[in-house]
Short mmCIF file of C-alpha atoms in Angstrom, two decimals:
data_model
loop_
_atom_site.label_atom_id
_atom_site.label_comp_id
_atom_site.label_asym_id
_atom_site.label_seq_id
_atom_site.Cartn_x
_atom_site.Cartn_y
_atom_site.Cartn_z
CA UNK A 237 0.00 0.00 0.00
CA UNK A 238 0.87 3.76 -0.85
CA UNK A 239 1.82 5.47 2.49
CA UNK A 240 0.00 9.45 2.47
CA UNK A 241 -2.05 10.27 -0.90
CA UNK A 242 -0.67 11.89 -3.66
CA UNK A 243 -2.70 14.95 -2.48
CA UNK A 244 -0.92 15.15 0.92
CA UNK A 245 2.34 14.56 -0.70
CA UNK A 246 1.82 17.61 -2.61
CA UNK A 247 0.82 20.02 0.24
CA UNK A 248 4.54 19.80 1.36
CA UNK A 249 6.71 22.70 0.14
CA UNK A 250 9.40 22.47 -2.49
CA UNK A 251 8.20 20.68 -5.54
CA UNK A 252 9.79 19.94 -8.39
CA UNK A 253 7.42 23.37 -9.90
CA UNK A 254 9.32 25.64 -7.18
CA UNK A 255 12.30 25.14 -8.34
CA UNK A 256 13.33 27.46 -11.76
CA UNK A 257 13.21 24.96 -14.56
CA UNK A 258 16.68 24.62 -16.34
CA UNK A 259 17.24 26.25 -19.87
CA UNK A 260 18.09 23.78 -22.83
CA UNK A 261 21.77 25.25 -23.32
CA UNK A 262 24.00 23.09 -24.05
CA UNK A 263 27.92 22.25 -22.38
CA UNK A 264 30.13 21.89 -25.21
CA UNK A 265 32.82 23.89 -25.36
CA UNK A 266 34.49 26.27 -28.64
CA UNK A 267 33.78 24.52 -31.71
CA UNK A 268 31.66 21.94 -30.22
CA UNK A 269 29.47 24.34 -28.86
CA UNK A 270 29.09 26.59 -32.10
CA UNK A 271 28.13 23.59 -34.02
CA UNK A 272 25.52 22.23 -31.68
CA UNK A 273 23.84 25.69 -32.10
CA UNK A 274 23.55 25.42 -35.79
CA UNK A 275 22.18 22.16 -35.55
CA UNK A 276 19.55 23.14 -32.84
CA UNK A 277 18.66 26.82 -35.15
CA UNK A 278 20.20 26.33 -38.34
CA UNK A 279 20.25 28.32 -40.92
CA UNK A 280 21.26 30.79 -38.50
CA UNK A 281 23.24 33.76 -38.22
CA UNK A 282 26.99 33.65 -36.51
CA UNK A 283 25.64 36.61 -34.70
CA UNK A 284 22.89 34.82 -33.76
CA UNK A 285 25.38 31.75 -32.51
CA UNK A 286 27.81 34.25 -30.67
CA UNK A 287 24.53 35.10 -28.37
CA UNK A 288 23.44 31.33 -28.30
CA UNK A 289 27.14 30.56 -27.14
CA UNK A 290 28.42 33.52 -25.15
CA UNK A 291 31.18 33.31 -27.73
CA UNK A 292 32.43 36.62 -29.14
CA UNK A 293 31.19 37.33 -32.86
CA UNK A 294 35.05 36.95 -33.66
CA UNK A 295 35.39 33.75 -31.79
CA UNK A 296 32.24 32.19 -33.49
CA UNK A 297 33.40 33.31 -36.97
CA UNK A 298 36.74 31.87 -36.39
CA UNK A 299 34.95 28.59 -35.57
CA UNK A 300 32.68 28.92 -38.20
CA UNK A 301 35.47 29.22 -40.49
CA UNK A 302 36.85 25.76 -39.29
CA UNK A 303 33.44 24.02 -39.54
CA UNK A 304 33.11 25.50 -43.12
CA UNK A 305 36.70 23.85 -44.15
CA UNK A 306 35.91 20.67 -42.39
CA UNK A 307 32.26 20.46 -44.60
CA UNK A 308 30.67 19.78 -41.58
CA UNK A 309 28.37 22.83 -42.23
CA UNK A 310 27.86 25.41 -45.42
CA UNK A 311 26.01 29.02 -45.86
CA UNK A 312 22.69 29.42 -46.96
CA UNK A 313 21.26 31.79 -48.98
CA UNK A 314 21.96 35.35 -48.13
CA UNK A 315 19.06 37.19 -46.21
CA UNK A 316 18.81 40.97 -45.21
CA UNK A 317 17.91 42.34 -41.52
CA UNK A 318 14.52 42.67 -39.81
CA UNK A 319 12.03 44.29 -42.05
CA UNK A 320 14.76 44.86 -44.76
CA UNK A 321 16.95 47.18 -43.07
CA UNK A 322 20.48 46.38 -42.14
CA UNK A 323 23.51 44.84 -43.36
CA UNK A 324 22.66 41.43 -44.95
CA UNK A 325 24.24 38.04 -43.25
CA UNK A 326 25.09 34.92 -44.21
CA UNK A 327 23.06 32.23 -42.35
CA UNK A 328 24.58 28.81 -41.46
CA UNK A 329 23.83 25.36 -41.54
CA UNK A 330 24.66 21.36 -40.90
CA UNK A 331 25.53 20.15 -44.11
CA UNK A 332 24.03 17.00 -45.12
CA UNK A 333 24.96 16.35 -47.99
CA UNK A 334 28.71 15.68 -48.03
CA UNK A 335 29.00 13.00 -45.05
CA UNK A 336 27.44 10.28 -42.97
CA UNK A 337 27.70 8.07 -39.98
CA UNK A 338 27.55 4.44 -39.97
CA UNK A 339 25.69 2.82 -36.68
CA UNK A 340 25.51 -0.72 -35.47
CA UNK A 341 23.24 -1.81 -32.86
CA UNK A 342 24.19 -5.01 -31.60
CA UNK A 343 20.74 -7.10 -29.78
CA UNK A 344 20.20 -10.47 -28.38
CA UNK A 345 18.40 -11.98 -31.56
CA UNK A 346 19.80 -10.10 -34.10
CA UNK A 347 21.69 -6.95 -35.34
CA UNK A 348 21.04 -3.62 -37.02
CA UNK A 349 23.67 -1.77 -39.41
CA UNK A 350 22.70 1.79 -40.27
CA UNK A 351 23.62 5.18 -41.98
CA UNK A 352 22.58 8.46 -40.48
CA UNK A 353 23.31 12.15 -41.66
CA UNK A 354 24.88 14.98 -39.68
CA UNK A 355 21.39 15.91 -38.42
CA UNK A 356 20.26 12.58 -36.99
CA UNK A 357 18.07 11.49 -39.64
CA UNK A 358 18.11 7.90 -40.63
CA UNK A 359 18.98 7.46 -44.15
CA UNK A 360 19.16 3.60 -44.40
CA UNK A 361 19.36 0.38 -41.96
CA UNK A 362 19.24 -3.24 -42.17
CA UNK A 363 18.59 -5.88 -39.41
CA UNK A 364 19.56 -9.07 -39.78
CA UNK A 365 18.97 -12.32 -37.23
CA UNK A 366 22.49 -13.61 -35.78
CA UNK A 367 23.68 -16.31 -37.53
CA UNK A 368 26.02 -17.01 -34.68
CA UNK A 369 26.91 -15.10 -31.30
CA UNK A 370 30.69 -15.98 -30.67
CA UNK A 371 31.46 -12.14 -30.48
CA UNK A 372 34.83 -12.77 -33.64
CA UNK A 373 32.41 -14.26 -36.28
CA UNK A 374 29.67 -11.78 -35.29
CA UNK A 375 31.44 -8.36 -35.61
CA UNK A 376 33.15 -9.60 -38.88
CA UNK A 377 29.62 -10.18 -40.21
CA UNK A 378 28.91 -6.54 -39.53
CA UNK A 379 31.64 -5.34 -40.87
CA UNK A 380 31.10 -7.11 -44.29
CA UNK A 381 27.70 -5.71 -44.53
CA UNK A 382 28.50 -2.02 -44.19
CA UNK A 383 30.02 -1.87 -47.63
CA UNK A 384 27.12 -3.09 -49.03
CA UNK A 385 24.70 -0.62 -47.37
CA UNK A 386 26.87 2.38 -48.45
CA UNK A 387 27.29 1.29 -51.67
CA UNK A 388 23.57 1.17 -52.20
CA UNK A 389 22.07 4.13 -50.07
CA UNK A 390 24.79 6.55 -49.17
CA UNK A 391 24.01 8.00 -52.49
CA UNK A 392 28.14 9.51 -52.56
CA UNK A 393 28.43 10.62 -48.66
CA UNK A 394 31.13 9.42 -47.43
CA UNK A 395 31.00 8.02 -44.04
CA UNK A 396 32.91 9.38 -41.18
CA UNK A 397 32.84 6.94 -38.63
CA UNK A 398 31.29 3.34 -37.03
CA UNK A 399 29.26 4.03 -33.55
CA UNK A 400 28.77 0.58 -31.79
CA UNK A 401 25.58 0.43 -29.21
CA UNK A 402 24.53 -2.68 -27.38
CA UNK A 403 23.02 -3.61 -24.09
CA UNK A 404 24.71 -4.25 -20.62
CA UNK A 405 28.10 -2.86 -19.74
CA UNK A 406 30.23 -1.32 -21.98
CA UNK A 407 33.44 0.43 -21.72
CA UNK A 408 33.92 3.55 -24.48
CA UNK A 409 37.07 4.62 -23.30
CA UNK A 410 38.72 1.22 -23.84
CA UNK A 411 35.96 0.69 -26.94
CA UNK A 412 35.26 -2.78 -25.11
CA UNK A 413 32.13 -4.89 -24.42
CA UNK A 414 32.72 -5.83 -20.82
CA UNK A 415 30.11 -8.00 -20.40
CA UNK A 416 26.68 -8.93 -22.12
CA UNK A 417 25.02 -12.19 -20.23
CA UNK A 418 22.83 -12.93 -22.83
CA UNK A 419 24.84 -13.30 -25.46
CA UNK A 420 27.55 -14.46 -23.14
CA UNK A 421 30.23 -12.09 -24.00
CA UNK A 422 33.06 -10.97 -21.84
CA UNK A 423 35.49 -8.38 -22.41
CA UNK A 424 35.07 -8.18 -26.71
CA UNK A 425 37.29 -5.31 -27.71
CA UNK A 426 34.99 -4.68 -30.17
CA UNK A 427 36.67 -1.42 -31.32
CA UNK A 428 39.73 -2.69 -32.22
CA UNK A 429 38.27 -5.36 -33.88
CA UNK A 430 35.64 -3.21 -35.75
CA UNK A 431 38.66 -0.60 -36.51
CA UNK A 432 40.77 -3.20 -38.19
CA UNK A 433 38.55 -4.51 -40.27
CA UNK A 434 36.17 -1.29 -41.83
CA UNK A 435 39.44 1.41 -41.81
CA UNK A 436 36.62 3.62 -40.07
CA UNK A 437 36.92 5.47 -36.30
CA UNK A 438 35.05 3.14 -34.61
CA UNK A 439 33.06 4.04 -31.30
CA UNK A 440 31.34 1.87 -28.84
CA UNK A 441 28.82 2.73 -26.06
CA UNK A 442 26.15 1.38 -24.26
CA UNK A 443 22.80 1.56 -26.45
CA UNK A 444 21.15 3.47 -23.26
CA UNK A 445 23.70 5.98 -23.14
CA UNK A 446 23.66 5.93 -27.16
CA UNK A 447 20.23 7.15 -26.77
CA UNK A 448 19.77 9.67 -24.19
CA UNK A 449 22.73 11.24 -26.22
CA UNK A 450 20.49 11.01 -29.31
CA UNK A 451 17.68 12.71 -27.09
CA UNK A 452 20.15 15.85 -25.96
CA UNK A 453 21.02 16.24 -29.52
CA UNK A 454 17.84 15.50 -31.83
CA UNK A 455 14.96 14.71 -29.59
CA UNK A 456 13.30 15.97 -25.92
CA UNK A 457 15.58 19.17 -25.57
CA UNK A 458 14.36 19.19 -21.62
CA UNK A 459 16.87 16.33 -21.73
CA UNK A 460 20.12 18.43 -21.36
CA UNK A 461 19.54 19.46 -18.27
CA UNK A 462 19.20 16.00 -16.46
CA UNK A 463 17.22 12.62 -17.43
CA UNK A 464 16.75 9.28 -16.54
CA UNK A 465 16.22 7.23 -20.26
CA UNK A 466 14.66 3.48 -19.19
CA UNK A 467 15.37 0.72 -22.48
CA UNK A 468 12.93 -2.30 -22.04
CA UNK A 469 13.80 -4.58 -24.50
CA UNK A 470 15.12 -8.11 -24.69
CA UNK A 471 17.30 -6.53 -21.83
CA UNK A 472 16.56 -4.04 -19.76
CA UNK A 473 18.93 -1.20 -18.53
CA UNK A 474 19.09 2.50 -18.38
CA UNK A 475 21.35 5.98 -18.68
CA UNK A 476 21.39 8.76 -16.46
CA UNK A 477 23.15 12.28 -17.16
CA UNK A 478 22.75 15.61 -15.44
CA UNK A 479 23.82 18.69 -16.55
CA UNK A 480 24.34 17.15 -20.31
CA UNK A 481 26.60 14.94 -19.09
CA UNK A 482 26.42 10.94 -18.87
CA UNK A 483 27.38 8.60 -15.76
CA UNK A 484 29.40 5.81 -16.46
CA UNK A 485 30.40 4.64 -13.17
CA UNK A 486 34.30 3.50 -12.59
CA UNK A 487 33.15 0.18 -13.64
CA UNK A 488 31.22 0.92 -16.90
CA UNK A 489 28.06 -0.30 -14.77
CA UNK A 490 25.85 2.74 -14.62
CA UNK A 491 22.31 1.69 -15.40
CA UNK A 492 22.85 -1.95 -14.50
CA UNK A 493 18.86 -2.13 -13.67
CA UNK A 494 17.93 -5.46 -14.83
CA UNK A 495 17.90 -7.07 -11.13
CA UNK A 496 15.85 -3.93 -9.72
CA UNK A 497 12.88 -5.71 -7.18
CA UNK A 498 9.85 -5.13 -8.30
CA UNK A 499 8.35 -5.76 -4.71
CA UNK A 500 5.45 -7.28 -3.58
CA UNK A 501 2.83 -8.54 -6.57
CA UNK A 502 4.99 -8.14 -9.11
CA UNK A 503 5.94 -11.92 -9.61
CA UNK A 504 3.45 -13.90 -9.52
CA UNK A 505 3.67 -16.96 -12.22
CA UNK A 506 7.11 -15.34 -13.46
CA UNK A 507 9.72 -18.00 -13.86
CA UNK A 508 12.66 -16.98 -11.93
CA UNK A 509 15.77 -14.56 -13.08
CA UNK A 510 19.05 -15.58 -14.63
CA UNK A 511 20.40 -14.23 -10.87
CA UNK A 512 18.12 -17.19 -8.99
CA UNK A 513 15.69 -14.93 -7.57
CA UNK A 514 11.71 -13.80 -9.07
CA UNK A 515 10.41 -10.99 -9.21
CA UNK A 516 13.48 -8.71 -10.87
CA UNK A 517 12.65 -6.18 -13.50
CA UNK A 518 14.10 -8.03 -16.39
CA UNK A 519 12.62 -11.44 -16.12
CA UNK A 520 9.28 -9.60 -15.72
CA UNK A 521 8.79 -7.27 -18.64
CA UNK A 522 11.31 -8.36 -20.94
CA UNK A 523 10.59 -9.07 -24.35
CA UNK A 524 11.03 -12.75 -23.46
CA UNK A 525 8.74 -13.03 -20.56
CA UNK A 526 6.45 -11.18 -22.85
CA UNK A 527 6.74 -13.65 -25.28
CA UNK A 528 6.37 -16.60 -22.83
CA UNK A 529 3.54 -15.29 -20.70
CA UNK A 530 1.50 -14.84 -24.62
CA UNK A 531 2.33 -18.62 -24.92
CA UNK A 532 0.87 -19.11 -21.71
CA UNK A 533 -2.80 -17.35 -22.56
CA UNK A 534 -2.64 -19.15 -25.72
CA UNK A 535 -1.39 -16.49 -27.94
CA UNK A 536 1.66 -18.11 -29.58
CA UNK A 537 3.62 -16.08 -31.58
CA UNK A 538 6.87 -16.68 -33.02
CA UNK A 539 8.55 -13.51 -31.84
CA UNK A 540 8.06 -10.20 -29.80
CA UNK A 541 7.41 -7.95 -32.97
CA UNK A 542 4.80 -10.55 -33.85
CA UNK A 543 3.17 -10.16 -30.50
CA UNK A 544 3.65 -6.21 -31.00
CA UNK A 545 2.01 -6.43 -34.11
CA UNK A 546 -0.70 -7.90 -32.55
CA UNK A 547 -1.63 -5.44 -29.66
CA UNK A 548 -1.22 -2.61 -32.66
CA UNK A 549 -3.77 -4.61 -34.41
CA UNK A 550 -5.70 -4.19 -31.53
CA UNK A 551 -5.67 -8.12 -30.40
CA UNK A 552 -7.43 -8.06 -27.10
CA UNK A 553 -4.70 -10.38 -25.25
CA UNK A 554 -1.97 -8.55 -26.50
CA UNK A 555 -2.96 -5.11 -25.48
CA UNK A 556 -3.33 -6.30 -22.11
CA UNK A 557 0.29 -7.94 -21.89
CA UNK A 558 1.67 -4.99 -23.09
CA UNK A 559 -0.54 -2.81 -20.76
CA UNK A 560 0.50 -5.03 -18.00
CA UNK A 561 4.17 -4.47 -18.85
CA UNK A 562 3.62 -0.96 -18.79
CA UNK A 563 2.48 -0.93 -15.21
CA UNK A 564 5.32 -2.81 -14.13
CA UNK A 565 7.59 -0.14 -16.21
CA UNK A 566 5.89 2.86 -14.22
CA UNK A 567 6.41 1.17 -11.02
CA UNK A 568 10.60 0.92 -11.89
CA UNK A 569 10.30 4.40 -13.25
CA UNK A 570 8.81 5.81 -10.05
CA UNK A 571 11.72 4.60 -8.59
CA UNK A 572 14.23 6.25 -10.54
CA UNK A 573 12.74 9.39 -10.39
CA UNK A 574 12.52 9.33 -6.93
CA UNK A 575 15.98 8.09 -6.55
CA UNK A 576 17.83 10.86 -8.99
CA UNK A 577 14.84 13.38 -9.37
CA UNK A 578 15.60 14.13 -13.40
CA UNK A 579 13.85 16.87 -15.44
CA UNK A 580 12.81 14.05 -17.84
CA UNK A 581 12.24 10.58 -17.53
CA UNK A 582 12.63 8.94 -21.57
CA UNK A 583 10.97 5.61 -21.43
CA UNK A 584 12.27 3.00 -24.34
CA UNK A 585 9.36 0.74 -25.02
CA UNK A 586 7.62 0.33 -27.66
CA UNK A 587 4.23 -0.12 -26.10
CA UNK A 588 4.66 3.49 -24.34
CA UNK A 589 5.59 4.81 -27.52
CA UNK A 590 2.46 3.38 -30.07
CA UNK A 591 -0.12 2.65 -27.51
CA UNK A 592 -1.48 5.32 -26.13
CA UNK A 593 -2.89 3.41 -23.08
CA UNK A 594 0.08 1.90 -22.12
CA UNK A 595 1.65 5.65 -21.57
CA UNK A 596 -1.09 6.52 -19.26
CA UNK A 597 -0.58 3.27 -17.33
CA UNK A 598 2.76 3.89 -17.02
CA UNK A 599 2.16 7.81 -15.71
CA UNK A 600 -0.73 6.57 -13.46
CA UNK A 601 2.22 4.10 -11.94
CA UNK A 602 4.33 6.95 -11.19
CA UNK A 603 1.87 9.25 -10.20
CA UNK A 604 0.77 6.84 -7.48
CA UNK A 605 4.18 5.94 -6.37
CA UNK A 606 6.69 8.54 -7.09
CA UNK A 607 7.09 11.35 -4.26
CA UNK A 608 9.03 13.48 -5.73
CA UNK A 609 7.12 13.81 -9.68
CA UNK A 610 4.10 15.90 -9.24
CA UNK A 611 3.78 15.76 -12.99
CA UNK A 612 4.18 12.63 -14.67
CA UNK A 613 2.80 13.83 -17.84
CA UNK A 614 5.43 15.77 -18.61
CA UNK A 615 7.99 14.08 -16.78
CA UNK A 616 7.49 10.95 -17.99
CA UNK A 617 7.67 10.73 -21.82
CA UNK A 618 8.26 7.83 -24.76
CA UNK A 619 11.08 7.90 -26.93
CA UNK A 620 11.49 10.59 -29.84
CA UNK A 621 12.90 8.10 -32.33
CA UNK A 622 10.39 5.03 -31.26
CA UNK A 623 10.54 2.74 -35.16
CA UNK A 624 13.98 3.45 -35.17
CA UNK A 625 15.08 3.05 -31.92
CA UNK A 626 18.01 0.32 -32.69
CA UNK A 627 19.02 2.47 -35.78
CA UNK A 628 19.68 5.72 -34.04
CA UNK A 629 21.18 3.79 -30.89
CA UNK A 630 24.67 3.20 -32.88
CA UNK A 631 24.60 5.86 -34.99
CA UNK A 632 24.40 8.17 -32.12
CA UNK A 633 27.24 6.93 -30.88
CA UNK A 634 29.63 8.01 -33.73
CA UNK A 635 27.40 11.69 -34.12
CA UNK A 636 27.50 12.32 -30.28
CA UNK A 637 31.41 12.10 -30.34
CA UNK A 638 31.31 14.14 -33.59
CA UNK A 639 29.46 16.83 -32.38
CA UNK A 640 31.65 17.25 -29.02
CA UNK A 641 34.96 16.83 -30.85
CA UNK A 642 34.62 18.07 -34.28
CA UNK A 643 37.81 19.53 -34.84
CA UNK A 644 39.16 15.76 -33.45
CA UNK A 645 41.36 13.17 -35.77
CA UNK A 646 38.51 12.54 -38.43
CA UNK A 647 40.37 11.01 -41.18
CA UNK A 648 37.77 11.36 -43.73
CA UNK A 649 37.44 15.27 -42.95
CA UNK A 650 40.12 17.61 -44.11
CA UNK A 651 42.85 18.68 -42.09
CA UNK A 652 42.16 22.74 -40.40
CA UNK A 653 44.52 24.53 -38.09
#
């Protein structure tokens, strides 16, 4: 049972609408941050950017000038002051038409390989089902498809780097997989191995940080200031950043939810966790247990996505599984937000993000338990890129280091003092 209603709870002073809400700047510094302001007003001014930045006008040109020579971003048509008067400028602008970045998402069942322009926008991808998980054989089979892919949609971009994204702990300073359980992987250096083989900067993160970095860039701008982002998939883990910038933890284990308790009711029929125990947050809404508990009402489907199709098809038993999951999602996110009290809570589920039922169970979940969200409906909100979720999860990885390093050893880009 709830201790003191929600009502009570919210006659106590300092909620989260006392405090000032945090502006969307974002923490990049020189070049980094000039670019990230043409991406987030482009085509813009460099006056315009020098008062987005706090950069002096000569500063921002001289990083404007570096950005031009690096293609990373060209002028657009010339335009004259307000109402016609004044001198006429030169607006900026990402340029998409000269590069790309090459993503691979790396999942239980099967793998995604992906290109994606300089403004986050998904330009091709291609999933295909493992044909074997010893981690060698695997990332040479990804590295043999990228050719193809660029070859047929990259349409003359050439493409800048690889971002790697999977699930469980992963290490991007040492560009290694430390350890993925379900796919029983242990330290895979998977950027060195990725490196040798494509010739391309290769860059590896977790796909939870992967995302909330594709939020703070292309999606939920509340999300520079501080978020939680929950991914329920075939695993289940999460990200956390505040003031733009993401937690790793010493041990690459930041976000390591999948054990969370559940607590009382949560368990009941649920076969027990890879750890020995019931009840933990992954054996309950994962897409597995999904998939098993469908069998189990006699709904068999072959796969999640078939069971997802179903509940979009509006399939009585299906809807309810997936409602069901979403309850047990809002209960995890209450937690979260009471336990690191974000601006924005990004849930990662595609149920949340296509059923608009499952969203309000998961906000009437964390409006019943949370004590620290007095607004659930807009803290708590689905992913911006939900369709293409595993697409933009590697690709973000290679764009996010981009963006805060563009000036960085890019071979493909030419060299500017």
């Amino acid at each position: 049972m709830k201790s003191p209603s929600a009502a009570a709870r919210r006659a106590t002073p300092l909620h989260r609408a006392d405090i000032p809400a945090a502006g969307p700047a974002r923490r990049v510094p020189g070049t980094g941050s000039v670019l990230s302001a043409i991406l987030d007003h482009g085509p813009v001014a460099r006056s315009t950017v020098a008062r987005l930045t706090g950069l002096s006008p000569a500063s921002v040109t001289g990083h404007v000038g570096r950005l031009l020579a690096r293609g990373l971003v060209r002028e657009s048509a010339e335009t004259a002051g307000p109402r016609g008067l004044g001198r006429p400028h030169i607006p900026v602008e990402i340029d998409t038409g000269r590069y790309l970045v090459a993503g691979a998402h790396i999942a239980v069942a099967h793998s995604t390989v992906s290109l994606m322009d300089l403004r986050g926008r998904i330009v091709a991808e291609e999933r295909q089902p493992h044909r074997t998980t010893d981690p060698h054989r695997l990332l040479a089979g990804l590295a043999e498809r990228l050719p193809r892919l660029v070859s047929a949609r990259a349409a003359g971009r050439t493409v800048l780097a690889l971002g790697v994204a999977t699930g469980h702990r992963v290490d991007p300073v040492a560009g290694m997989i430390v350890e993925h359980p379900l796919l029983g992987w242990r330290d895979v250096p998977a950027r060195d191995v990725l490196s040798a083989a494509t010739g391309l900067p290769v860059h590896v993160d977790s796909h939870s940080r992967a995302l909330a970095r594709a939020e703070q860039m292309f999606g939920e701008a509340s999300t520079r200031a501080s978020m939680v982002l929950l991914f329920i998939g075939a695993v289940v883990d999460a990200a956390f950043a505040t003031e733009g910038a993401m937690h790793r933890g010493p041990r690459s284990g930041a976000g390591s939810i999948a054990h969370l308790p559940l607590g009382a009711g949560g368990s009941g029929g649920a076969e027990p966790c890879s750890c020995g125990r019931s009840g933990c947050l992954q054996s309950e809404v994962s897409e597995r247990a999904m998939v098993r508990r469908a069998a189990e009402q006699g709904l068999l489907v072959a796969s999640f996505r078939e069971l997802l199709d179903q509940a979009l098809a509006g399939e009585a038993r299906a809807v309810a599984l997936f409602r069901r999951r979403a309850g047990l999602v809002g209960r995890a996110a209450a937690l979260l937000l009471d336990m690191f009290d974000p601006e924005v809570l990004v849930v990662v589920e595609p149920g949340a993000g296509r059923i608009p039922e499952c969203l309000a169970d998961l906000r009437e979940q964390v409006a019943e338990r949370s004590w620290v969200c007095d607004d659930p409906e807009r803290a708590v909100v689905p992913s911006s890129f939900t369709g293409s979720v595993l697409a933009t999860a590697g690709g973000a990885v290679a764009l996010g280091a981009l963006y805060l390093d563009p000036l960085g050893h890019w071979p493909a880009l030419p060299a500017v003092s």
